[in-house]
PDB file of C-alpha atoms in Angstrom:
ATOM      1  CA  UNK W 590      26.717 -18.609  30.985  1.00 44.00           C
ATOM      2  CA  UNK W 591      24.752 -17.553  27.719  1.00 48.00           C
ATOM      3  CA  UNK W 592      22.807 -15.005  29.562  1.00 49.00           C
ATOM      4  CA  UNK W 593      26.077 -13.114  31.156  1.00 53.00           C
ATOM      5  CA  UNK W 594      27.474 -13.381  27.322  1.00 54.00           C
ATOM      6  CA  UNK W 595      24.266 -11.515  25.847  1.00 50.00           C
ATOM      7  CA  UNK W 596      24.467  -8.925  28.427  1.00 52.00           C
ATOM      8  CA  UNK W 597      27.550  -8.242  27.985  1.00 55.00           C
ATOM      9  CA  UNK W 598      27.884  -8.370  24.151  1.00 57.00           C
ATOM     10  CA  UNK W 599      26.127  -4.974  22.399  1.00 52.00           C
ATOM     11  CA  UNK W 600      25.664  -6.440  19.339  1.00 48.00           C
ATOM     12  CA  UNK W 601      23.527  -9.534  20.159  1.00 50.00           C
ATOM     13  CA  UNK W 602      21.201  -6.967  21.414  1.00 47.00           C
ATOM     14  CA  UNK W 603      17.667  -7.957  20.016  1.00 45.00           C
ATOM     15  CA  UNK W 604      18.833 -10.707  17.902  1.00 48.00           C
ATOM     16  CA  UNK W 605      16.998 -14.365  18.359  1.00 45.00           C
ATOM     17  CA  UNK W 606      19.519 -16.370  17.038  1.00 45.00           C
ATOM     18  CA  UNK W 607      20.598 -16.679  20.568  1.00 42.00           C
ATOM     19  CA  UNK W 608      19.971 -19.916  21.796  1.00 39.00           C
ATOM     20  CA  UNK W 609      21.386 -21.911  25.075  1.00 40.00           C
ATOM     21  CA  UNK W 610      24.943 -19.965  24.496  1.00 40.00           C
ATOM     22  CA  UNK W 611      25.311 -20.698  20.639  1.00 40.00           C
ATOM     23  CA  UNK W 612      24.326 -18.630  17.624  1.00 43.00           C
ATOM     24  CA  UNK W 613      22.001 -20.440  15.518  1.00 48.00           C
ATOM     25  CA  UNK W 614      23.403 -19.121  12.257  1.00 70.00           C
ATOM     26  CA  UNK W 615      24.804 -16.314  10.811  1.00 92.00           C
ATOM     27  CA  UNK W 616      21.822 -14.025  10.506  1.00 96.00           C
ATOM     28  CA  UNK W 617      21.378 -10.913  12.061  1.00 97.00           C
ATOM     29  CA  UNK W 618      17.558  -9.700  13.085  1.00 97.00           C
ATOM     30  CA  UNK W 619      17.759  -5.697  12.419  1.00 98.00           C
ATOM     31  CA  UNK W 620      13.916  -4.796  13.948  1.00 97.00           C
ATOM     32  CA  UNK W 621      12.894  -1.224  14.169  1.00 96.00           C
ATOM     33  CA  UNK W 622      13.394   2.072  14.270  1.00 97.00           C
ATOM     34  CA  UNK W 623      17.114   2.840  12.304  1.00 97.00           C
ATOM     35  CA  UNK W 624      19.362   5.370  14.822  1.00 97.00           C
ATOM     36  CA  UNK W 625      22.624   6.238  16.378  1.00 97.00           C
ATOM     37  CA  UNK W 626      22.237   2.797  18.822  1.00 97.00           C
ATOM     38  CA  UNK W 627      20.554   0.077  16.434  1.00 97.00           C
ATOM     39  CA  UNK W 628      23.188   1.176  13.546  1.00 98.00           C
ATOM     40  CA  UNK W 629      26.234   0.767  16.598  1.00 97.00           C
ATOM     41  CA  UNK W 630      24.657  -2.652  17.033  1.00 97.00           C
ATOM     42  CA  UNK W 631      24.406  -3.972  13.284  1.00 98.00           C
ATOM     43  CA  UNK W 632      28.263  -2.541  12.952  1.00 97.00           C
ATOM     44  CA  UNK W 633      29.144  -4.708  15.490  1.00 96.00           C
ATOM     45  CA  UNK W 634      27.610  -7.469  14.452  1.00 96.00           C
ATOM     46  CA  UNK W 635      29.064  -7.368  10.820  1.00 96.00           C
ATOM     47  CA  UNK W 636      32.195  -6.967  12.626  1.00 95.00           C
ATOM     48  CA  UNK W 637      31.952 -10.109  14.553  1.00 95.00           C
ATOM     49  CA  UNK W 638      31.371 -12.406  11.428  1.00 95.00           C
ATOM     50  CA  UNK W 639      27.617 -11.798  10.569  1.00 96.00           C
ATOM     51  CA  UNK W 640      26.927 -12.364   7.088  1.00 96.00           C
ATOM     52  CA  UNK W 641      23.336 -11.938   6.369  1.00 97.00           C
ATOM     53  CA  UNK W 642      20.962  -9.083   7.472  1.00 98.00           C
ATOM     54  CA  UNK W 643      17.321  -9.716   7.790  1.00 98.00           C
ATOM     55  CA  UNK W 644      15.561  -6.454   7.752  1.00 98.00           C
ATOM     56  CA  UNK W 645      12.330  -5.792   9.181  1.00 98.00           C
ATOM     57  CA  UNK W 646      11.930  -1.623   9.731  1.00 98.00           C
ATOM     58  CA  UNK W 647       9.888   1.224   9.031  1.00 97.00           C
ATOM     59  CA  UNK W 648      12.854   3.338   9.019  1.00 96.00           C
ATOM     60  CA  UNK W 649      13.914   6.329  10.570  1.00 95.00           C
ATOM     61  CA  UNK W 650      17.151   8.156  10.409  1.00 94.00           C
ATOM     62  CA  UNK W 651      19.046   8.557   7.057  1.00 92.00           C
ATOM     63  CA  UNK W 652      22.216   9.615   7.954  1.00 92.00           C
ATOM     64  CA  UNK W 653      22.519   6.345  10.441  1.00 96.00           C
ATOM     65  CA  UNK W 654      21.007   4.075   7.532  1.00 96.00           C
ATOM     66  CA  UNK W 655      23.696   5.934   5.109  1.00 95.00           C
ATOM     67  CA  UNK W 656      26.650   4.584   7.870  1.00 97.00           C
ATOM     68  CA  UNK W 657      24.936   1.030   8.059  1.00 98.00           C
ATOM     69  CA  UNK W 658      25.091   0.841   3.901  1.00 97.00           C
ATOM     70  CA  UNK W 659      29.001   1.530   3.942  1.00 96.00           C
ATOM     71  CA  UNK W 660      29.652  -1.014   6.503  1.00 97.00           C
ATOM     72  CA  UNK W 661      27.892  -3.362   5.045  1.00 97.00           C
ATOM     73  CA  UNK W 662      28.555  -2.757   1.466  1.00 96.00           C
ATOM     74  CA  UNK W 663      32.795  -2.768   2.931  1.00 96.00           C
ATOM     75  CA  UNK W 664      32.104  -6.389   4.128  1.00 97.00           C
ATOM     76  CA  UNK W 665      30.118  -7.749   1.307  1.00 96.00           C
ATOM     77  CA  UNK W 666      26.849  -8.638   3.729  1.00 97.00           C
ATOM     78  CA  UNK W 667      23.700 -10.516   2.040  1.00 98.00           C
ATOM     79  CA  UNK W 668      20.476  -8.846   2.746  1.00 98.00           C
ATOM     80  CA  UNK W 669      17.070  -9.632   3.059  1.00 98.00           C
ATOM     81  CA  UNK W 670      13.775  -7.883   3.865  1.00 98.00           C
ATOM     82  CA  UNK W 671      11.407  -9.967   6.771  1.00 97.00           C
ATOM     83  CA  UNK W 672       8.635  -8.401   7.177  1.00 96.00           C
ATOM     84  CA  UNK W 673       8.514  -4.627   5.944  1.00 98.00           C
ATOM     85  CA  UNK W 674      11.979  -2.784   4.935  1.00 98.00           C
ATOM     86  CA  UNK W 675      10.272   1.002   4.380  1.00 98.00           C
ATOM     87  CA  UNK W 676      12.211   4.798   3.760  1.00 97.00           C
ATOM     88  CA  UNK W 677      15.768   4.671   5.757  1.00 96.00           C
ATOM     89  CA  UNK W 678      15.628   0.835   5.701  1.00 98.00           C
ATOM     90  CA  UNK W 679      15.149   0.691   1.820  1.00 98.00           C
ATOM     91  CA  UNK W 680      19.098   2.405   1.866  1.00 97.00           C
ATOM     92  CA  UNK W 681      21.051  -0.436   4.166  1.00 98.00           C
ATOM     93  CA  UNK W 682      19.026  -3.341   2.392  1.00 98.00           C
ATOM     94  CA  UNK W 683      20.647  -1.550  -0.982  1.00 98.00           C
ATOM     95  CA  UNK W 684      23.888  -2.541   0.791  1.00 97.00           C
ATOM     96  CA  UNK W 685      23.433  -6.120   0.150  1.00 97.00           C
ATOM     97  CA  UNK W 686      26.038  -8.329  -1.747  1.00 96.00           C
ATOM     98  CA  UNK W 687      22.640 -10.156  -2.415  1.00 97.00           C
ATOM     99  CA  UNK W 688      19.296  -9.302  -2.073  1.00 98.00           C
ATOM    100  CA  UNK W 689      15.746 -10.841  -1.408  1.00 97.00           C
ATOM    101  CA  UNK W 690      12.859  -9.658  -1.025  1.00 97.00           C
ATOM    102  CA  UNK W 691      10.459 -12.927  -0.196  1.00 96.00           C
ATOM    103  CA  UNK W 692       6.938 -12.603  -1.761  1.00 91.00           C
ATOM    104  CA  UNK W 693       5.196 -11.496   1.454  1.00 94.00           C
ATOM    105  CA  UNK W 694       7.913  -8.928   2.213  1.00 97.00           C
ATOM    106  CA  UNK W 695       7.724  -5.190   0.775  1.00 98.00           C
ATOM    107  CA  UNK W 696      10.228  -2.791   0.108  1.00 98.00           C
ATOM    108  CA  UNK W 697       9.053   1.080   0.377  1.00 98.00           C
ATOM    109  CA  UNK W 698      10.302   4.133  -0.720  1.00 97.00           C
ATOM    110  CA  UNK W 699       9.668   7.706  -0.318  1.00 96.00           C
ATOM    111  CA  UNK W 700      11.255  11.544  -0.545  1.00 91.00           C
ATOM    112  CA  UNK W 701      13.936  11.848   1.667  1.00 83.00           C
ATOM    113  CA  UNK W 702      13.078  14.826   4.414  1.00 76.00           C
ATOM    114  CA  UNK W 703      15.629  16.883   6.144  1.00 65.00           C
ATOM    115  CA  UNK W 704      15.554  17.057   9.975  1.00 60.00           C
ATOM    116  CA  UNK W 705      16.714  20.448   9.778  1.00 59.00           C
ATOM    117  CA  UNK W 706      14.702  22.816   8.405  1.00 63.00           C
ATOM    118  CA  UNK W 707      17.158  25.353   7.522  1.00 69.00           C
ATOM    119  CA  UNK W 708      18.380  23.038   4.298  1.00 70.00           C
ATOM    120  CA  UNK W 709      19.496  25.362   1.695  1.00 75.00           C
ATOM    121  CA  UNK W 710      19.005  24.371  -2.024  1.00 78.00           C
ATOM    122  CA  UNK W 711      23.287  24.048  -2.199  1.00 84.00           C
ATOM    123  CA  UNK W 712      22.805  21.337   0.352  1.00 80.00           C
ATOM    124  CA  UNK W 713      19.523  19.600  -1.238  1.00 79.00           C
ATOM    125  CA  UNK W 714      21.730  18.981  -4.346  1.00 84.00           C
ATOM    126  CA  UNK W 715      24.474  18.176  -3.097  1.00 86.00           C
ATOM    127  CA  UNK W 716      22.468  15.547  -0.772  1.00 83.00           C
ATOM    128  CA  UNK W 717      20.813  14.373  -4.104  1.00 85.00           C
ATOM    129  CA  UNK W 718      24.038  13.680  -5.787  1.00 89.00           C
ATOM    130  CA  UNK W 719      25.306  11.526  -2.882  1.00 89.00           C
ATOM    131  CA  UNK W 720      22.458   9.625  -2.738  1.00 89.00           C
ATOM    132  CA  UNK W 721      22.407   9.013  -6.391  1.00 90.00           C
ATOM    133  CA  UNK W 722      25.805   7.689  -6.116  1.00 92.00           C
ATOM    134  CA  UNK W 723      24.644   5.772  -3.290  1.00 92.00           C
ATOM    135  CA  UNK W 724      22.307   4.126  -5.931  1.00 92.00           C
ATOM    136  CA  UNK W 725      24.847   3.853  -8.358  1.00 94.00           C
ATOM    137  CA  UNK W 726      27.406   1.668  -6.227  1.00 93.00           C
ATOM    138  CA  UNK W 727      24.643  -0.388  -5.310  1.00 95.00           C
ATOM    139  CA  UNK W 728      23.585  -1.160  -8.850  1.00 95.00           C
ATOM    140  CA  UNK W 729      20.508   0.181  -9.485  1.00 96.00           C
ATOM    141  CA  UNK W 730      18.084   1.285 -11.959  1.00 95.00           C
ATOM    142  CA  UNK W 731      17.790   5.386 -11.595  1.00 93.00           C
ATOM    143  CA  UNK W 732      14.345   4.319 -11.917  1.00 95.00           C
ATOM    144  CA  UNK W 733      14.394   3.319  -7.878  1.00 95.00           C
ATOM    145  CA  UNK W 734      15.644   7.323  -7.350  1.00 93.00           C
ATOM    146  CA  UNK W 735      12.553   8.911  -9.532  1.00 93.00           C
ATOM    147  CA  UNK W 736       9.964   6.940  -7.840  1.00 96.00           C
ATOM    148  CA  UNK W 737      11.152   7.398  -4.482  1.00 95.00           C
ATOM    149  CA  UNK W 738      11.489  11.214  -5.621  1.00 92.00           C
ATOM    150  CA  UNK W 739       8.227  11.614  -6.759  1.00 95.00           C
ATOM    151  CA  UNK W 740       6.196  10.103  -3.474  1.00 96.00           C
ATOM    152  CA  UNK W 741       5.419  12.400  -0.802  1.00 95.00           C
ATOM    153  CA  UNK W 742       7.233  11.637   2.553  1.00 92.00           C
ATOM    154  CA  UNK W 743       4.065  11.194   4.102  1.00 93.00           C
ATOM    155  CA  UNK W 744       3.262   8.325   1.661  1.00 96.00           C
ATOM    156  CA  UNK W 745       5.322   5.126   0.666  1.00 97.00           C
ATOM    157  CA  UNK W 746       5.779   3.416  -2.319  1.00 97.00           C
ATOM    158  CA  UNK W 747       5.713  -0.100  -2.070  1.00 98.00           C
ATOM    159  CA  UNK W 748       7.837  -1.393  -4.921  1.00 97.00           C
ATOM    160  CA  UNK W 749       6.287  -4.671  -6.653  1.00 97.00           C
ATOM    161  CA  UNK W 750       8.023  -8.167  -7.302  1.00 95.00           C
ATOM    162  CA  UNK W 751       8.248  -6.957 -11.432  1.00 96.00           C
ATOM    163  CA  UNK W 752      10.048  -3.311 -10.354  1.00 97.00           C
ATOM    164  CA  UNK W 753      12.428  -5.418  -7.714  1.00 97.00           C
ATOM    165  CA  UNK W 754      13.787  -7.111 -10.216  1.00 96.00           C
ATOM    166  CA  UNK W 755      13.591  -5.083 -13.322  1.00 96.00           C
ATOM    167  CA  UNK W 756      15.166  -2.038 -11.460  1.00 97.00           C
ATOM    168  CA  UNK W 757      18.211  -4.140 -10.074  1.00 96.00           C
ATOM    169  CA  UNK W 758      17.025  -3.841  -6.442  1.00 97.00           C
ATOM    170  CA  UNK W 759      17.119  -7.578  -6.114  1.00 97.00           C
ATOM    171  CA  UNK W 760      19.839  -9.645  -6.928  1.00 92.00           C
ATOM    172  CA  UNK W 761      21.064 -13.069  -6.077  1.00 85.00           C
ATOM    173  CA  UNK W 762      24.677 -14.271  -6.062  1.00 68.00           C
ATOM    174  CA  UNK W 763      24.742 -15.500  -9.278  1.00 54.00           C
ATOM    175  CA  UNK W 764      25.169 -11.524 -11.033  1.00 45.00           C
TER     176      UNK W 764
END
């Protein structure tokens, strides 16, 4: 019974690719708010064979999105934004073997904020230098790390189709 399987199953969780008892392909529908539970779930889903990741998040924790980008990055997932892909979901779509963002998509980016206010300045760089190698492994212009940088955490920057490209944040298979 496809109902018992989906209850049973963590990682089809959310994902509408479900239908009558068979997957319809091998897309995975990552929808809202990144944290300990939805990152368990996308795992677990790479892990079972899924090899494309359709993103479609405002974001929300770092450190989860940070776990999501070495899974997926370790089994060579394609990714594409559906929708909105903003702050902590900008860092797992970076995890992409490929990448797509469609025209009516957007990719945002902003200043990355501590939950704990006690961050000493040791800690900020040190978090800076992981994240720039972060960017780095993922092939990207250090253009992507300035911008996001410079803009406020209450604001977003909403990269354009010319910076997507030009900055090596998209990418097809053929690089």
């Amino acid at each position: 019974d496809h109902q018992a399987l989906f209850d049973r199953c963590p990682w089809l969780d959310g994902n509408p690719n479900l239908t009558d008892g068979v997957a319809q392909s091998n897309t995975y529908q990552f929808e809202g708010v990144i944290n300990k539970s939805s990152v368990d779930n996308l795992i677990a889903a790479v892990e079972g064979g899924i090899e494309v990741v359709q993103l479609n998040s405002s974001g929300g924790n770092l450190g989860h999105a940070m776990r999501a980008f070495d899974a997926l990055r370790l089994a060579s997932v394609d990714t594409v934004v559906s929708g909105i892909c903003a702050s902590a979901c900008s860092i797992i779509f970076l995890a992409g073997e490929t990448r797509q963002v469609p025209a009516k998509s957007k990719l945002g980016v902003h200043q990355w904020v501590s939950m704990d206010k006690n961050t000493d300045e040791a800690e900020t760089q040190l978090f800076a230098a992981e994240m720039i190698e972060l960017f780095k492994q993922a092939g990207v212009e250090e253009d992507l790390f300035i911008k996001a940088a410079k803009t406020p955490p209450s604001s977003m920057y909403w990269l354009s189709q010319h910076e997507l490209k030009s900055w090596g944040v998209t990418r097809s298979g053929l690089s």
